[in-house]
Amino acid sequence: MSRIGKAPINLPKGVTVTVAPNNLVTVKGPKGELNRMVDPDITVRVDTDHILVERPTDQKRHRALHGLYRALINNMVVGVSEGFKTTMEIVGVGYRATVNGQIIDLALGFSHNLFLELPKEVKATATAEKGKNPTLTLESHDKELLGMVCSKIRSYRKPEPYKGKGIKFQDEILRRKAGKSAASAKK
C-alpha cells in the first residue's frame, strides 16, 4: 500500500466534506470552498472525524492515483481550515512591488512596469523596509492556484546566478557563480 495513500486525513472542526455520486469531492470550511473531481476508480470515504482514500487494485496506475488524490484532498482540507501563505523576495536595485486591490505593480528593471491581476481567491500584500529587500506575500485557500500565481510572478524576472537579482522565494537557496576573474584574463 502507498504510505501516503493509506494515511487517513483528519478533519478539523468547522470543515465539512461531501462526496457526490460522480466522485466530486467538495470541502467547505471557514476560509472558503474547494471542489475536485476524483478518478472513478478511486473511492473516497468520509467518516465522522477523518477521510479515507482507497484503491481497487495494486495496478501501477491505481497506486499512483491513490497517493495523488489523498495528497490533493489533504491540501484542500488544510486550505479551507488554515490557508496557505507564500513570501517572495524581490532582489535588485530599484526593484519593487506595490499592491492596489487585486493588481500587483512590479518594477523589475524593464522600461515599463508590469501589472498582474490576481484571481479573487488570492490576497497579496507588499512590504518594503529600509535596508531589506522588498517582499511580496500571497495568501490563498487554494494551494494549486497559489503556486501557479507565484510561478507566473517569478517568471517575470528569475534570479540570476551571479548577483542573485530577481524574484525568489524567501526560503530559497540560490547557487551562486563566481564570475570572471580579472587576474586570470591578463595572462
PDB file of C-alpha atoms in Angstrom, residues 51-181:
ATOM      1  CA  ILE A  51     -11.408  10.796   5.339  1.00  0.00           C
ATOM      2  CA  LEU A  52     -10.086   7.572   3.791  1.00  0.00           C
ATOM      3  CA  VAL A  53      -8.941   7.233   0.176  1.00  0.00           C
ATOM      4  CA  GLU A  54      -8.971   3.660  -1.192  1.00  0.00           C
ATOM      5  CA  ARG A  55      -7.938   1.978  -4.446  1.00  0.00           C
ATOM      6  CA  PRO A  56      -9.430  -1.147  -6.041  1.00  0.00           C
ATOM      7  CA  THR A  57      -6.239  -2.979  -7.152  1.00  0.00           C
ATOM      8  CA  ASP A  58      -2.451  -2.843  -6.998  1.00  0.00           C
ATOM      9  CA  GLN A  59      -2.045  -1.789 -10.625  1.00  0.00           C
ATOM     10  CA  LYS A  60       0.631   0.848 -11.178  1.00  0.00           C
ATOM     11  CA  ARG A  61      -1.970   3.416 -12.287  1.00  0.00           C
ATOM     12  CA  HIS A  62      -4.148   2.836  -9.196  1.00  0.00           C
ATOM     13  CA  ARG A  63      -1.137   3.058  -6.869  1.00  0.00           C
ATOM     14  CA  ALA A  64      -0.145   6.394  -8.436  1.00  0.00           C
ATOM     15  CA  LEU A  65      -3.661   7.852  -8.235  1.00  0.00           C
ATOM     16  CA  HIS A  66      -4.109   6.627  -4.646  1.00  0.00           C
ATOM     17  CA  GLY A  67      -1.321   8.790  -3.226  1.00  0.00           C
ATOM     18  CA  LEU A  68      -2.081  11.682  -5.585  1.00  0.00           C
ATOM     19  CA  TYR A  69      -5.729  12.093  -4.621  1.00  0.00           C
ATOM     20  CA  ARG A  70      -5.019  11.615  -0.917  1.00  0.00           C
ATOM     21  CA  ALA A  71      -2.467  14.472  -1.083  1.00  0.00           C
ATOM     22  CA  LEU A  72      -4.806  16.706  -3.137  1.00  0.00           C
ATOM     23  CA  ILE A  73      -7.745  16.179  -0.746  1.00  0.00           C
ATOM     24  CA  ASN A  74      -5.460  16.802   2.244  1.00  0.00           C
ATOM     25  CA  ASN A  75      -4.337  20.099   0.675  1.00  0.00           C
ATOM     26  CA  MET A  76      -7.996  21.054   0.203  1.00  0.00           C
ATOM     27  CA  VAL A  77      -8.762  20.345   3.888  1.00  0.00           C
ATOM     28  CA  VAL A  78      -5.706  22.289   5.110  1.00  0.00           C
ATOM     29  CA  GLY A  79      -6.514  25.158   2.722  1.00  0.00           C
ATOM     30  CA  VAL A  80     -10.110  25.718   3.845  1.00  0.00           C
ATOM     31  CA  SER A  81      -9.163  25.423   7.537  1.00  0.00           C
ATOM     32  CA  GLU A  82      -5.770  27.206   7.788  1.00  0.00           C
ATOM     33  CA  GLY A  83      -4.929  28.532   4.319  1.00  0.00           C
ATOM     34  CA  PHE A  84      -1.573  28.764   2.553  1.00  0.00           C
ATOM     35  CA  LYS A  85       0.938  31.619   2.520  1.00  0.00           C
ATOM     36  CA  THR A  86       3.962  32.238   0.278  1.00  0.00           C
ATOM     37  CA  THR A  87       6.512  35.025   0.649  1.00  0.00           C
ATOM     38  CA  MET A  88       8.607  36.170  -2.305  1.00  0.00           C
ATOM     39  CA  GLU A  89      11.655  38.417  -2.082  1.00  0.00           C
ATOM     40  CA  ILE A  90      12.449  40.976  -4.792  1.00  0.00           C
ATOM     41  CA  VAL A  91      16.234  41.423  -5.045  1.00  0.00           C
ATOM     42  CA  GLY A  92      17.770  44.203  -7.133  1.00  0.00           C
ATOM     43  CA  VAL A  93      18.447  47.940  -7.125  1.00  0.00           C
ATOM     44  CA  GLY A  94      15.217  49.771  -7.946  1.00  0.00           C
ATOM     45  CA  TYR A  95      13.154  46.571  -7.986  1.00  0.00           C
ATOM     46  CA  ARG A  96       9.887  46.972  -6.085  1.00  0.00           C
ATOM     47  CA  ALA A  97       6.289  45.789  -5.875  1.00  0.00           C
ATOM     48  CA  THR A  98       3.100  47.591  -4.876  1.00  0.00           C
ATOM     49  CA  VAL A  99      -0.370  46.148  -4.442  1.00  0.00           C
ATOM     50  CA  ASN A 100      -3.541  48.056  -5.361  1.00  0.00           C
ATOM     51  CA  GLY A 101      -6.505  45.811  -4.553  1.00  0.00           C
ATOM     52  CA  GLN A 102      -6.144  42.767  -6.816  1.00  0.00           C
ATOM     53  CA  ILE A 103      -3.483  44.298  -9.082  1.00  0.00           C
ATOM     54  CA  ILE A 104       0.260  43.936  -8.455  1.00  0.00           C
ATOM     55  CA  ASP A 105       2.530  46.611  -9.932  1.00  0.00           C
ATOM     56  CA  LEU A 106       6.080  45.280 -10.410  1.00  0.00           C
ATOM     57  CA  ALA A 107       9.108  47.468 -11.241  1.00  0.00           C
ATOM     58  CA  LEU A 108      11.773  44.960 -12.319  1.00  0.00           C
ATOM     59  CA  GLY A 109      14.278  46.968 -14.345  1.00  0.00           C
ATOM     60  CA  PHE A 110      12.347  46.966 -17.611  1.00  0.00           C
ATOM     61  CA  SER A 111      11.480  50.194 -19.440  1.00  0.00           C
ATOM     62  CA  HIS A 112       7.916  49.827 -18.141  1.00  0.00           C
ATOM     63  CA  ASN A 113       6.198  48.457 -15.042  1.00  0.00           C
ATOM     64  CA  LEU A 114       4.498  45.062 -15.193  1.00  0.00           C
ATOM     65  CA  PHE A 115       0.914  44.725 -13.951  1.00  0.00           C
ATOM     66  CA  LEU A 116      -0.614  41.404 -12.880  1.00  0.00           C
ATOM     67  CA  GLU A 117      -4.266  40.998 -11.969  1.00  0.00           C
ATOM     68  CA  LEU A 118      -4.713  38.387  -9.226  1.00  0.00           C
ATOM     69  CA  PRO A 119      -7.586  35.906  -9.061  1.00  0.00           C
ATOM     70  CA  LYS A 120     -10.177  36.795  -6.410  1.00  0.00           C
ATOM     71  CA  GLU A 121      -9.106  33.827  -4.243  1.00  0.00           C
ATOM     72  CA  VAL A 122      -5.576  35.217  -3.791  1.00  0.00           C
ATOM     73  CA  LYS A 123      -4.768  38.104  -1.424  1.00  0.00           C
ATOM     74  CA  ALA A 124      -1.471  39.986  -1.719  1.00  0.00           C
ATOM     75  CA  THR A 125       0.486  42.398   0.484  1.00  0.00           C
ATOM     76  CA  ALA A 126       3.774  44.134  -0.318  1.00  0.00           C
ATOM     77  CA  THR A 127       6.254  45.418   2.259  1.00  0.00           C
ATOM     78  CA  ALA A 128       9.401  47.493   1.795  1.00  0.00           C
ATOM     79  CA  GLU A 129      11.588  48.049   4.862  1.00  0.00           C
ATOM     80  CA  LYS A 130      14.703  50.169   4.733  1.00  0.00           C
ATOM     81  CA  GLY A 131      17.857  48.070   4.457  1.00  0.00           C
ATOM     82  CA  LYS A 132      15.943  44.929   3.394  1.00  0.00           C
ATOM     83  CA  ASN A 133      14.709  43.614   0.079  1.00  0.00           C
ATOM     84  CA  PRO A 134      11.034  44.290  -0.737  1.00  0.00           C
ATOM     85  CA  THR A 135       8.771  41.306  -0.088  1.00  0.00           C
ATOM     86  CA  LEU A 136       5.509  40.196  -1.645  1.00  0.00           C
ATOM     87  CA  THR A 137       3.254  37.940   0.462  1.00  0.00           C
ATOM     88  CA  LEU A 138       0.492  35.945  -1.215  1.00  0.00           C
ATOM     89  CA  GLU A 139      -2.260  34.085   0.680  1.00  0.00           C
ATOM     90  CA  SER A 140      -4.995  31.743  -0.540  1.00  0.00           C
ATOM     91  CA  HIS A 141      -7.015  28.696   0.450  1.00  0.00           C
ATOM     92  CA  ASP A 142      -6.229  27.005  -2.889  1.00  0.00           C
ATOM     93  CA  LYS A 143      -2.641  25.694  -2.898  1.00  0.00           C
ATOM     94  CA  GLU A 144      -2.643  24.854  -6.614  1.00  0.00           C
ATOM     95  CA  LEU A 145      -3.799  28.343  -7.646  1.00  0.00           C
ATOM     96  CA  LEU A 146      -1.331  29.997  -5.259  1.00  0.00           C
ATOM     97  CA  GLY A 147       1.551  28.012  -6.792  1.00  0.00           C
ATOM     98  CA  MET A 148       0.514  28.998 -10.318  1.00  0.00           C
ATOM     99  CA  VAL A 149       0.347  32.707  -9.403  1.00  0.00           C
ATOM    100  CA  CYS A 150       3.747  32.569  -7.660  1.00  0.00           C
ATOM    101  CA  SER A 151       5.244  30.808 -10.674  1.00  0.00           C
ATOM    102  CA  LYS A 152       3.871  33.487 -13.016  1.00  0.00           C
ATOM    103  CA  ILE A 153       5.301  36.309 -10.866  1.00  0.00           C
ATOM    104  CA  ARG A 154       8.697  34.590 -10.638  1.00  0.00           C
ATOM    105  CA  SER A 155       8.774  34.079 -14.429  1.00  0.00           C
ATOM    106  CA  TYR A 156       8.927  37.854 -14.975  1.00  0.00           C
ATOM    107  CA  ARG A 157      12.478  38.006 -13.559  1.00  0.00           C
ATOM    108  CA  LYS A 158      14.045  34.746 -12.392  1.00  0.00           C
ATOM    109  CA  PRO A 159      17.051  35.097 -10.052  1.00  0.00           C
ATOM    110  CA  GLU A 160      20.324  35.175 -11.952  1.00  0.00           C
ATOM    111  CA  PRO A 161      23.282  33.187 -10.569  1.00  0.00           C
ATOM    112  CA  TYR A 162      25.944  35.949 -10.407  1.00  0.00           C
ATOM    113  CA  LYS A 163      24.432  38.716  -8.267  1.00  0.00           C
ATOM    114  CA  GLY A 164      21.176  36.986  -7.288  1.00  0.00           C
ATOM    115  CA  LYS A 165      18.979  39.726  -8.784  1.00  0.00           C
ATOM    116  CA  GLY A 166      15.380  38.781  -9.494  1.00  0.00           C
ATOM    117  CA  ILE A 167      12.302  37.392  -7.739  1.00  0.00           C
ATOM    118  CA  LYS A 168      12.908  34.440  -5.423  1.00  0.00           C
ATOM    119  CA  PHE A 169      11.024  32.610  -2.716  1.00  0.00           C
ATOM    120  CA  GLN A 170      12.049  33.717   0.773  1.00  0.00           C
ATOM    121  CA  ASP A 171      13.355  30.309   1.889  1.00  0.00           C
ATOM    122  CA  GLU A 172      15.001  29.520  -1.468  1.00  0.00           C
ATOM    123  CA  ILE A 173      18.753  28.963  -1.588  1.00  0.00           C
ATOM    124  CA  LEU A 174      20.362  30.030  -4.855  1.00  0.00           C
ATOM    125  CA  ARG A 175      23.544  28.527  -6.305  1.00  0.00           C
ATOM    126  CA  ARG A 176      25.890  31.403  -6.990  1.00  0.00           C
ATOM    127  CA  LYS A 177      28.614  31.504  -9.631  1.00  0.00           C
ATOM    128  CA  ALA A 178      31.987  33.195  -9.223  1.00  0.00           C
ATOM    129  CA  GLY A 179      32.053  35.222 -12.439  1.00  0.00           C
ATOM    130  CA  LYS A 180      35.131  36.321 -14.374  1.00  0.00           C
ATOM    131  CA  SER A 181      38.450  36.777 -12.649  1.00  0.00           C
TER     132      SER A 181
END
